[in-house]
Amino acid sequence: MKSKIAKISMAAIAVIGLSASVANADTLSDTKAQGYLKCGINSGLPGFASADSKGNWSGIDISVCRAVAAAVLGDASKVKFTSLNAKERFTALQSGEIDLLSRNTTWTETRDSSLGLNFAGVNFYDGQGFMVHKSIGVKNAKELNGAAVCVQSGTTTELNLADYFRKNGMKYKLVAYDSNDQVVKGYESGRCDVITSDSSQLYSLRIKLKNPNGSMVLPNIISKEPLGPVVRQGDDKWFNIVKWSYAAMVAAEEAGITSKNVDSMLKSNNPTVKRILGVEGKLGENLGLSKNFAYNIIKQVGNYGEVFDRTVGMNSPLKIKRGLNALWTKGGLQYSPPFR
Amino acid sequence: MAVYDKIETREAPSSSKGALHWLRENLFSTPLNSAMTLFGIAILFWIIPPFINWAIINANFAGSTRADCTGDGACWVFVKEKMSMFMYGFYPEADRWRVNLAYALFFVVIAAFKLLRKSGLKIAIATMYFIVAFILIRGGFFGLDMVETNKWGGLMLTIVISAVGIVGSFPIGILFAFGRASNLPIIKSVSVTYIEFIRGVPLITILFMSSVILPLFFPEGVQFDKLLRALIGITFFQAAYIAEIIRGGLQAVSKGQYEAADAVGLSYWQKMLLVILPQALKVAIPNLVGSFIALFQDTTLVLIIGLFDLLAMVQLTGSDSHWLGFETEGYVFVTIIFWVFCYSMSVYSKSLEKRFNTNLK
């Protein structure tokens, strides 16, 4: 989907962005002064950012905004959400319209190095996967030789698909559609045996099927899409705050602190727990926050595992497995640097 | 001298009246027409019963969760559950009376317009209304809580955008139309350049400009509201089209009118506002309303810059993971709302034309 114009405008944004990002360098005091966090989000992506019938935002990306608000302002509800499309998201960050971008943004070298951005972590390891009809009896993507594959045209998904099949010496028949909804219809009407898309998408596409239980998502992931929160370059203090707000959620899961037991954990003898919750040491103060910033995050938003289960995981309609997003102790990639 | 009996008026022969005649005349007059009629009926049969089955007979109306959607038909429970999002977006529930009051006042103003004659008074009332509506909806004055524009959404936002677009573009468009018809070279060339430039660019480009490029040029710390930027873009875009429509109207006014106004010693503005413009507008009404209807529909483009108008609301509500897969119902519902609004505008335009059609009375 990348046209020449897009590239040129990206370059222009990069140049202007770099020159503009240096000036406004005290995001922390600005945020404290205005009393709310300016957070840029997706305008509707199941499990990541969506609004319920009352207009309350929720999702795994939203939780990062709320966590930072809880850390900085002590109140997870003090967030002003600005929904952004894919093209304007970086401009909004550079121009100061938002101070934190949590919008399923893939961490890539180009973005990190030339757009004046800093990625503060990875809150969801996504990647391209496959969904098949259970009836065809395929358990692994390597068995898909000769399959008809439905895909949304014009995306990198299509290219990854071609690479994967060529690499493994398999043949496939491409059935391309303009939108995801058409992909679902094509799959249901039997035009193809397989849908490929980002795995987080596959789960929400699966719910749209008439019979969701007749299909399954294969375990193979064929591309890397690390999604994470982004801040402007040039304000290292703010970068640290976002990085450690997120790390606190992961660390809390590692240490077994949840939103329910966090109050009793304050009395824990475990030194790690004591440091995370600010009972001991002054880790929060070093960041320019209060001592109990992690307590606020865990109490009001929850640890990473709770957030994952609630928004995209087993307690949500999407039922995405932890997979790569499990803790490192459980075979995943979520890992917090030590709190000390 | 011959005497003629008076022949009583007789009824038309049965072959040239009644339903049968109408059918023959209008639907089956030639073999080609007959074929087209049958073809049309076939298409209707093909489309309408399945639609009714889907929309009414097999549809679910009662309930409040996704589990209540059982049939093969539409699930209107989705629309019912998301109704407040479709209507008000994120506008706080406790403050929605303010939006409703603004709607209600609108009808009061329309009623007042029917009673009042003086156009100066009308303009004053309309201006007052816009100030009051702005204060009501945005708040921040007189103890009303401020509701920031990122919470505006749904039908309410669509109405705000199109109302501002229509009302704002109208005077600007008139000025540019005057400018283009002017004899002063600088004013004329500025107007022509503006109009031709804007008309040569799609609205979507202007919206992107306003949301992506513009913020980079503002000095550090200056934040322009996203909605405001879009409103300015839409207003100036629409103004170019209005200008051309009104220019068409100006050209339809005969030269004698200009000369007569000059002859009685009216100044330029008196001439234009009191003599020429009223006649030009009368001619331009159908096109103006056509353009306003187009604008009302074009406001849906704001979804690409992350504003949640009525159409974007369908996407947003469809991404609620508890309600996945009901976009179709949302789109049908939104289609109906758009149709109601556009058709009302069209009917209003017809009544305006009738009222101002002084020539043919």
XYZ file of C-alpha atoms in Angstrom:
701
model
C 0.000 0.000 0.000
C 3.031 2.239 -0.032
C 2.920 4.722 -2.854
C 5.535 7.247 -3.835
C 3.493 10.048 -2.330
C 3.342 8.235 0.958
C 7.107 7.875 0.960
C 7.699 11.509 0.134
C 5.287 12.672 2.813
C 6.900 10.311 5.297
C 10.254 11.852 4.463
C 8.830 15.345 4.883
C 7.304 14.373 8.209
C 10.610 12.880 9.252
C 12.537 16.063 8.503
C 10.053 18.396 10.115
C 9.523 15.953 12.939
C 13.179 15.776 13.838
C 13.537 19.521 13.895
C 10.361 20.025 15.892
C 10.804 17.267 18.425
C 13.663 18.831 20.319
C 11.946 21.958 21.526
C 9.123 20.819 23.791
C 11.041 18.622 26.151
C 9.199 18.535 29.441
C 6.192 16.394 28.702
C 5.930 15.270 32.325
C 5.329 18.710 33.799
C 3.076 19.652 30.873
C 0.958 16.581 31.483
C 0.804 17.236 35.220
C -0.145 20.866 34.594
C -2.996 20.083 32.226
C -4.197 17.247 34.439
C -4.685 14.640 31.743
C -2.627 12.477 29.412
C -2.967 13.040 25.678
C -2.998 9.593 24.146
C -3.328 8.691 20.472
C -5.251 5.508 19.687
C -6.767 3.488 16.874
C -10.256 4.459 15.759
C -11.584 0.966 16.360
C -9.707 -2.337 16.398
C -11.258 -5.240 18.294
C -9.386 -6.025 21.489
C -6.889 -3.205 20.989
C -9.005 -0.082 21.037
C -12.764 -0.119 20.945
C -15.623 1.649 22.647
C -18.484 -0.070 24.433
C -22.122 0.987 24.183
C -21.574 3.685 26.805
C -18.612 5.167 24.948
C -15.918 3.876 27.313
C -12.710 2.934 25.578
C -11.114 -0.395 26.314
C -8.477 -2.639 24.795
C -4.893 -3.664 25.279
C -3.590 -0.445 23.696
C -5.955 1.631 25.795
C -4.579 -0.038 28.930
C -1.125 1.358 28.191
C -2.574 4.887 28.065
C -4.404 4.247 31.321
C -1.304 2.804 32.959
C 0.764 5.878 32.117
C -2.022 8.147 33.350
C -2.170 6.168 36.597
C 1.599 6.451 36.983
C 1.859 10.150 36.221
C -1.420 11.521 37.563
C -2.482 8.785 39.948
C -5.754 8.355 38.094
C -6.160 5.954 35.181
C -9.265 7.740 33.954
C -7.499 11.031 33.253
C -6.787 10.351 29.609
C -7.835 12.351 26.602
C -8.080 9.909 23.715
C -7.461 11.109 20.183
C -8.246 8.557 17.529
C -5.844 8.635 14.642
C -5.506 6.899 11.326
C -2.321 5.187 10.257
C -1.052 8.129 8.264
C -1.525 10.936 10.762
C -0.408 9.106 13.890
C 3.264 10.136 13.742
C 2.485 13.742 12.861
C 0.151 13.954 15.808
C 2.908 12.757 18.090
C 5.527 15.093 16.666
C 3.297 18.144 16.681
C 2.433 17.599 20.333
C -1.247 16.877 19.690
C -0.612 13.685 21.647
C 2.183 12.753 24.044
C 1.850 8.993 23.809
C 0.948 6.915 20.799
C -0.543 3.550 21.663
C -2.008 2.476 18.375
C -0.904 -1.032 17.356
C 2.220 0.441 15.819
C 4.828 -1.990 14.530
C 8.335 -1.332 15.774
C 10.626 -1.131 12.752
C 14.120 0.180 12.207
C 12.996 2.962 9.866
C 10.401 4.274 12.251
C 12.716 4.142 15.211
C 15.642 5.791 13.481
C 14.293 8.304 10.979
C 10.898 9.497 12.203
C 11.991 11.027 15.491
C 10.258 8.341 17.541
C 11.125 6.085 20.438
C 9.441 2.738 21.035
C 8.946 2.204 24.742
C 8.330 -1.542 24.660
C 6.219 -4.196 23.009
C 2.776 -4.704 24.475
C 1.694 -7.206 21.848
C 3.850 -9.515 19.739
C 1.756 -9.915 16.649
C 2.582 -11.708 13.432
C 0.940 -13.067 10.362
C -0.871 -16.351 10.823
C -3.364 -18.661 9.160
C -6.937 -19.676 9.899
C -8.378 -22.839 8.349
C -11.619 -24.782 8.318
C -11.243 -27.527 10.892
C -12.807 -29.913 8.401
C -9.751 -29.924 6.115
C -7.746 -31.460 8.930
C -4.655 -29.269 8.704
C -2.781 -28.717 11.966
C 0.288 -26.899 10.705
C 0.905 -24.305 7.990
C 3.565 -26.553 6.451
C 0.716 -28.862 5.339
C -0.963 -26.150 3.284
C 0.563 -27.115 -0.069
C -1.886 -26.430 -2.896
C -4.368 -24.534 -0.711
C -6.498 -21.600 -1.889
C -5.637 -18.661 0.369
C -7.888 -15.634 0.932
C -6.017 -12.416 1.639
C -6.660 -8.695 1.754
C -4.984 -7.313 -1.340
C -2.338 -4.605 -1.412
C -0.953 -5.294 2.046
C 2.390 -6.638 3.184
C 0.395 -9.713 4.183
C 0.277 -10.716 0.531
C 4.060 -10.408 0.178
C 4.793 -12.341 3.371
C 2.488 -15.087 2.116
C 4.357 -15.370 -1.195
C 7.709 -15.473 0.626
C 6.591 -18.142 3.047
C 5.240 -20.491 0.420
C 8.237 -20.026 -1.854
C 10.648 -20.605 1.000
C 8.951 -23.874 1.864
C 8.616 -24.975 -1.765
C 4.810 -25.073 -1.632
C 2.188 -23.949 -4.133
C -0.956 -21.942 -3.359
C -3.818 -20.250 -5.139
C -4.232 -16.580 -4.223
C -7.774 -15.239 -3.727
C -7.447 -11.513 -3.059
C -10.185 -9.239 -1.712
C -10.378 -5.534 -1.000
C -11.545 -5.634 2.587
C -11.478 -7.983 5.524
C -15.258 -8.369 5.437
C -15.058 -9.659 1.892
C -12.294 -12.022 2.936
C -14.638 -13.500 5.531
C -17.426 -13.884 2.980
C -15.065 -15.549 0.508
C -13.855 -17.947 3.168
C -17.385 -18.825 4.260
C -18.581 -19.414 0.725
C -15.705 -21.851 0.167
C -13.690 -19.816 -2.302
C -10.651 -20.590 -0.188
C -9.579 -22.996 2.544
C -7.333 -20.584 4.398
C -7.369 -16.957 5.509
C -4.107 -15.235 6.265
C -3.789 -11.985 8.188
C -2.189 -10.689 11.374
C -3.032 -13.253 13.999
C -4.775 -10.694 16.235
C -7.030 -9.948 13.252
C -7.718 -13.617 12.589
C -9.370 -14.009 15.962
C -11.779 -11.164 15.371
C -12.480 -12.389 11.837
C -13.242 -15.785 13.328
C -15.993 -14.318 15.507
C -17.604 -12.831 12.423
C -18.038 -16.299 10.915
C -21.442 -17.950 11.126
C -19.839 -20.906 12.856
C -16.686 -19.739 14.665
C -16.019 -23.171 16.148
C -15.657 -24.723 12.709
C -12.393 -22.857 12.164
C -9.074 -22.722 13.937
C -5.997 -20.505 13.910
C -2.807 -22.436 13.139
C 0.129 -22.044 15.542
C 2.560 -20.843 12.843
C 3.514 -17.182 12.776
C 5.290 -16.183 9.572
C 6.144 -12.517 10.155
C 7.224 -10.272 13.007
C 4.911 -7.476 14.083
C 5.973 -6.197 17.488
C 3.364 -3.601 18.469
C 4.152 -1.093 21.143
C 3.690 2.373 22.630
C 5.630 5.222 21.032
C 6.872 8.594 22.306
C 8.712 11.533 20.765
C 12.466 11.534 20.643
C 14.146 14.241 22.656
C 12.383 13.813 26.003
C 14.237 10.991 27.688
C 12.510 11.505 30.998
C 9.106 10.939 29.432
C 10.460 7.993 27.439
C 11.627 6.414 30.713
C 8.267 6.982 32.357
C 6.368 5.229 29.568
C 8.930 2.439 29.383
C 8.780 1.728 33.108
C 5.035 2.157 33.398
C 4.706 -0.640 30.911
C 7.498 -2.658 32.526
C 5.700 -2.337 35.862
C 2.704 -4.210 34.458
C 4.906 -7.055 33.258
C 6.990 -7.064 36.436
C 3.799 -7.239 38.477
C 2.712 -10.345 36.627
C 6.152 -11.889 37.133
C 5.941 -11.165 40.851
C 2.354 -12.381 41.113
C 0.876 -9.000 42.006
C -2.640 -8.499 40.679
C -5.168 -5.704 40.975
C -6.989 -7.824 43.572
C -4.097 -8.743 45.851
C -2.054 -5.567 45.463
C -3.163 -4.142 48.807
C -2.167 -7.243 50.732
C 1.055 -7.417 48.714
C 2.048 -4.099 50.271
C 2.828 -6.133 53.394
C 4.798 -8.756 51.492
C 8.303 -9.668 52.634
C 9.493 -10.319 49.113
C 12.096 -7.601 48.350
C 11.190 -7.519 44.632
C 7.540 -6.910 45.432
C 8.535 -4.245 47.947
C 10.636 -2.414 45.366
C 7.980 -2.625 42.635
C 5.264 -1.287 44.901
C 7.477 1.441 46.298
C 7.384 0.186 49.865
C 11.151 0.165 49.773
C 13.582 2.339 47.836
C 12.741 5.330 45.697
C 12.455 3.917 42.213
C 9.421 6.024 41.376
C 11.064 9.235 42.517
C 14.023 8.606 40.235
C 11.581 8.667 37.341
C 10.062 11.913 38.540
C 6.932 10.130 39.720
C 5.530 9.263 43.104
C 6.969 6.307 45.034
C 3.848 4.236 44.513
C 3.396 4.758 40.769
C 3.451 1.025 40.091
C 0.902 0.451 42.842
C -1.438 2.887 41.098
C -0.998 1.137 37.777
C -1.605 -2.329 39.182
C -4.495 -1.250 41.373
C -6.319 0.691 38.675
C -5.355 -1.076 35.447
C -3.995 -4.475 36.476
C -0.885 -6.435 35.630
C -0.040 -7.399 32.065
C -1.647 -10.818 32.292
C -4.897 -9.412 33.660
C -5.022 -6.789 30.944
C -4.277 -9.350 28.246
C -6.964 -11.757 29.429
C -9.545 -9.002 29.802
C -9.008 -7.344 26.423
C -7.853 -9.968 23.924
C -7.309 -13.161 25.890
C -9.443 -15.911 27.343
C -11.801 -13.608 29.268
C -12.611 -11.661 26.138
C -14.637 -12.741 23.121
C -11.452 -12.868 21.018
C -9.847 -15.678 23.052
C -6.323 -15.114 21.766
C -3.790 -17.465 23.351
C -0.826 -15.914 25.149
C 1.699 -17.495 22.751
C 4.599 -15.103 22.260
C 2.964 -12.763 24.745
C 3.378 -15.142 27.653
C 5.962 -14.251 30.266
C 9.513 -15.290 29.506
C 9.240 -17.779 32.334
C 6.397 -19.467 30.467
C 7.927 -19.642 27.035
C 6.920 -16.212 25.793
C 8.745 -12.967 25.165
C 7.267 -10.625 27.781
C 10.106 -9.698 30.046
C 10.607 -6.795 32.398
C 14.059 -5.458 33.258
C 14.625 -5.761 37.000
C 13.136 -3.189 39.331
C 16.112 -2.240 41.424
C -80.624 28.998 -38.914
C -79.823 25.534 -37.837
C -80.635 24.502 -34.344
C -78.095 22.349 -32.596
C -78.892 20.139 -29.697
C -76.627 20.494 -26.777
C -74.611 17.331 -26.339
C -74.053 16.365 -22.775
C -70.437 15.875 -21.697
C -69.741 12.200 -21.766
C -67.248 10.237 -19.818
C -64.075 9.195 -21.544
C -64.313 5.769 -23.189
C -63.157 2.957 -20.960
C -60.168 2.365 -23.219
C -58.658 5.738 -22.294
C -59.220 5.930 -18.561
C -58.740 3.922 -15.410
C -55.964 1.767 -14.126
C -55.853 -0.471 -17.138
C -55.366 2.471 -19.440
C -52.683 3.912 -17.194
C -50.837 0.625 -17.213
C -51.025 0.343 -20.971
C -49.986 3.916 -21.522
C -47.119 4.000 -19.074
C -45.794 0.497 -18.659
C -46.733 -1.492 -21.741
C -46.934 1.077 -24.535
C -44.352 -0.602 -26.755
C -42.801 -4.083 -26.832
C -39.556 -2.600 -25.499
C -41.386 -0.889 -22.631
C -43.241 -4.098 -21.812
C -39.982 -6.005 -21.689
C -38.382 -3.386 -19.444
C -41.413 -3.386 -17.146
C -41.278 -7.140 -16.756
C -37.553 -6.975 -16.196
C -38.032 -4.300 -13.522
C -40.670 -6.359 -11.752
C -38.402 -9.391 -11.848
C -35.589 -7.437 -10.225
C -37.896 -6.144 -7.513
C -39.059 -9.682 -6.827
C -35.502 -10.772 -6.657
C -34.425 -8.047 -4.205
C -37.351 -7.091 -2.017
C -38.549 -10.387 -0.499
C -35.073 -11.457 0.652
C -34.514 -7.988 2.081
C -37.796 -8.066 3.988
C -36.968 -11.543 5.198
C -33.612 -10.320 6.417
C -34.679 -6.970 7.803
C -38.011 -7.889 9.410
C -39.209 -11.470 9.324
C -36.038 -13.260 10.425
C -34.660 -10.327 12.366
C -34.088 -10.034 16.105
C -35.477 -7.010 17.860
C -35.511 -7.880 21.534
C -32.634 -8.403 23.907
C -29.475 -6.622 24.877
C -26.517 -8.903 24.160
C -24.958 -10.637 21.204
C -26.486 -13.916 22.359
C -29.932 -12.520 21.540
C -29.021 -12.489 17.859
C -30.138 -15.927 16.803
C -31.946 -15.768 13.492
C -30.494 -15.670 10.016
C -31.817 -12.148 9.653
C -30.697 -8.783 10.831
C -29.933 -8.207 14.490
C -31.392 -4.814 15.307
C -30.428 -5.376 18.923
C -27.010 -4.142 17.858
C -28.401 -0.844 16.603
C -30.586 -0.536 19.688
C -27.656 -1.128 22.045
C -25.394 1.275 20.165
C -28.086 3.899 19.581
C -26.619 6.443 21.943
C -23.239 6.069 20.254
C -24.830 6.581 16.855
C -26.645 9.669 18.065
C -24.201 11.397 20.421
C -20.859 9.596 20.236
C -18.853 10.009 23.420
C -20.872 12.999 24.593
C -21.401 12.557 28.368
C -24.800 11.092 29.079
C -25.646 13.640 31.766
C -25.082 16.524 29.365
C -26.986 15.220 26.372
C -29.962 17.412 27.176
C -27.836 20.296 25.955
C -27.583 18.785 22.466
C -31.295 18.025 22.493
C -32.052 21.576 23.559
C -29.954 22.886 20.683
C -31.974 20.698 18.291
C -35.226 21.965 19.793
C -34.140 25.586 19.529
C -33.438 25.013 15.868
C -37.110 24.298 15.243
C -38.058 27.355 17.283
C -35.833 29.442 15.025
C -37.402 27.912 11.901
C -40.845 28.751 13.270
C -39.726 32.305 14.030
C -38.491 32.643 10.458
C -41.973 31.878 9.187
C -43.451 34.682 11.261
C -40.804 37.354 10.797
C -40.515 39.490 7.702
C -37.435 41.665 8.227
C -34.329 39.943 6.916
C -32.038 41.910 9.252
C -33.890 40.482 12.235
C -33.693 37.005 10.735
C -29.936 37.235 10.350
C -29.647 38.489 13.934
C -31.723 35.568 15.220
C -29.766 33.026 13.175
C -26.478 34.413 14.480
C -27.809 34.364 18.031
C -28.895 30.776 17.533
C -25.442 29.697 16.447
C -23.808 31.365 19.426
C -26.306 29.796 21.831
C -25.978 26.376 20.212
C -22.196 26.605 20.386
C -22.296 27.503 24.077
C -24.786 24.738 24.776
C -22.929 22.006 22.955
C -19.364 22.899 23.830
C -19.979 24.387 27.235
C -17.302 26.026 29.290
C -19.472 29.073 30.003
C -22.261 29.856 32.452
C -21.493 26.858 34.638
C -21.915 24.363 31.820
C -19.234 21.715 31.846
C -16.877 21.887 28.935
C -17.337 18.949 26.564
C -14.243 18.705 24.419
C -14.638 18.100 20.729
C -12.977 14.685 20.860
C -16.113 13.520 22.681
C -18.452 14.704 19.952
C -19.629 12.032 17.602
C -22.343 10.266 15.720
C -25.265 12.054 14.142
C -24.627 15.073 16.340
C -21.151 15.558 14.866
C -22.441 15.061 11.328
C -25.010 17.779 11.934
C -22.460 20.121 13.509
C -20.039 19.704 10.609
C -22.643 20.150 7.914
C -24.355 23.051 9.680
C -21.082 24.920 10.131
C -20.059 24.029 6.603
C -23.316 25.275 5.124
C -23.672 28.422 7.189
C -20.001 29.341 7.084
C -19.458 28.723 3.401
C -22.481 30.728 2.306
C -21.248 34.280 3.048
C -17.699 33.417 2.014
C -19.009 31.946 -1.221
C -21.071 35.094 -1.900
C -17.997 37.267 -1.387
C -15.941 35.185 -3.789
C -18.769 35.225 -6.338
C -18.853 39.036 -6.113
C -15.073 39.052 -6.367
C -15.084 36.941 -9.475
C -17.704 39.154 -11.093
C -15.853 42.294 -10.041
C -14.048 44.681 -12.406
C -11.146 45.224 -9.998
C -8.275 43.141 -11.381
C -6.629 42.127 -8.111
C -9.851 41.098 -6.380
C -10.948 39.277 -9.484
C -7.701 37.346 -9.928
C -7.515 36.420 -6.243
C -11.077 35.099 -6.374
C -10.532 33.182 -9.595
C -7.310 31.646 -8.300
C -8.929 30.615 -5.033
C -12.005 29.111 -6.636
C -10.132 27.243 -9.331
C -7.513 25.996 -6.906
C -10.023 24.618 -4.429
C -12.186 23.116 -7.124
C -9.169 21.369 -8.549
C -8.451 19.554 -5.290
C -10.535 16.743 -3.753
C -12.036 17.345 -0.315
C -10.156 14.359 1.048
C -6.860 16.072 0.214
C -7.912 19.212 2.040
C -8.894 17.188 5.083
C -5.550 15.414 5.058
C -3.779 18.747 4.696
C -5.681 20.119 7.653
C -4.994 17.129 9.869
C -1.505 16.006 8.844
C 0.419 18.891 7.318
C -1.037 21.941 9.063
C -0.057 21.007 12.658
C 3.597 20.840 11.614
C 3.580 24.492 10.603
C 2.121 25.856 13.792
C 4.600 27.244 16.264
C 5.525 25.063 19.180
C 2.800 24.792 21.782
C 0.012 26.100 19.566
C -2.686 23.458 19.368
C -5.553 23.809 16.986
C -8.478 21.609 17.704
C -8.714 18.744 15.212
C -12.405 19.306 14.592
C -11.841 23.033 14.130
C -9.189 22.329 11.508
C -11.549 20.014 9.665
C -14.377 22.570 9.903
C -12.201 25.306 8.433
C -11.125 22.996 5.622
C -14.690 21.968 4.806
C -16.026 25.519 4.982
C -13.438 26.924 2.610
C -13.839 23.961 0.298
C -17.591 24.385 0.140
C -17.254 28.165 -0.294
C -15.596 27.681 -3.691
C -18.537 25.644 -4.946
C -21.076 28.058 -3.512
C -19.224 30.911 -5.216
C -19.567 29.259 -8.605
C -23.237 28.498 -8.096
C -23.963 32.065 -7.070
C -21.915 33.395 -9.967
C -24.235 31.415 -12.220
C -27.148 33.151 -10.511
C -25.517 36.562 -10.917
C -25.135 35.976 -14.640
C -28.806 35.125 -14.935
C -29.792 38.576 -13.666
C -30.313 40.863 -16.651
C -27.923 43.735 -17.233
C -30.831 46.162 -17.030
C -31.102 45.437 -13.306
C -27.492 46.478 -12.706
C -27.948 49.604 -14.792
C -31.234 50.507 -13.142
C -29.650 50.151 -9.701
C -26.740 52.332 -10.782
C -29.181 54.850 -12.251
C -31.014 55.373 -8.966
C -27.670 56.069 -7.330
C -27.208 52.969 -5.169
C -23.729 52.227 -3.903
C -22.014 48.991 -4.938
C -23.028 47.088 -1.828
C -26.586 48.431 -1.917
C -26.851 47.412 -5.535
C -25.481 43.948 -4.992
C -27.224 43.114 -1.709
C -30.608 44.747 -2.316
C -31.137 44.316 -6.030
C -28.898 41.733 -7.625
C -28.284 39.106 -4.933
C -31.950 38.387 -4.105
C -32.648 37.704 -7.755
C -29.492 35.675 -8.201
C -30.188 33.533 -5.133
C -33.678 32.786 -6.340
C -32.256 31.317 -9.518
C -29.549 29.467 -7.633
C -31.727 27.746 -5.017
C -31.915 24.293 -6.646
C -28.181 24.151 -7.197
C -27.411 25.541 -3.748
C -29.496 22.917 -2.041
C -28.008 20.258 -4.265
C -24.598 21.382 -3.148
C -25.625 21.398 0.523
C -26.966 17.872 0.228
C -23.673 16.834 -1.331
C -21.856 18.493 1.568
C -23.987 16.663 4.115
C -22.913 13.416 2.506
C -19.309 14.533 2.092
C -18.971 15.103 5.833
C -18.574 11.335 6.115
C -15.056 11.809 4.769
C -13.959 13.077 8.193
C -13.727 9.447 9.234
C -10.351 9.281 7.516
C -8.962 11.860 9.937
C -10.244 9.997 12.972
C -13.404 11.966 13.708
C -16.389 9.791 14.528
C -19.235 11.035 12.404
C -22.305 8.892 11.872
C -20.644 6.631 9.310
C -17.396 6.248 11.237
C -19.511 5.306 14.247
C -20.577 2.149 12.418
C -16.947 1.125 12.116
C -16.221 1.959 15.719
C -19.232 0.176 17.168
C -18.526 -2.750 14.840
C -15.088 -3.112 16.403
C -16.458 -3.720 19.894
C -15.265 -7.257 20.452
C -18.569 -8.123 22.129
C -20.443 -7.109 18.987
C -18.315 -8.243 16.077
C -19.945 -8.824 12.716
C -22.950 -6.487 12.743
C -21.692 -3.742 10.463
C -24.383 -4.491 7.874
C -27.163 -3.572 10.303
C -25.274 -0.411 11.213
C -24.820 0.625 7.615
C -28.491 0.030 6.797
C -29.529 2.125 9.784
C -27.152 4.945 8.856
C -28.366 4.835 5.254
C -31.909 5.416 6.435
C -30.865 8.397 8.561
C -28.918 9.934 5.694
C -31.846 9.430 3.365
C -34.254 11.126 5.786
C -31.997 14.159 6.134
C -31.183 14.539 2.464
C -34.770 14.035 1.392
C -35.974 16.618 3.927
C -33.503 19.128 2.546
C -34.705 18.369 -0.939
C -38.349 18.881 0.042
C -37.447 22.124 1.797
C -35.696 23.301 -1.345
C -38.839 22.639 -3.381
C -40.939 24.687 -0.981
C -38.403 27.527 -1.133
C -38.504 27.488 -4.911
C -42.278 27.703 -4.850
C -42.244 30.562 -2.391
C -39.720 32.615 -4.327
C -41.042 31.801 -7.749
C -42.457 35.285 -8.249
C -42.017 35.383 -12.013
C -44.400 32.622 -12.875
C -47.182 33.290 -10.422
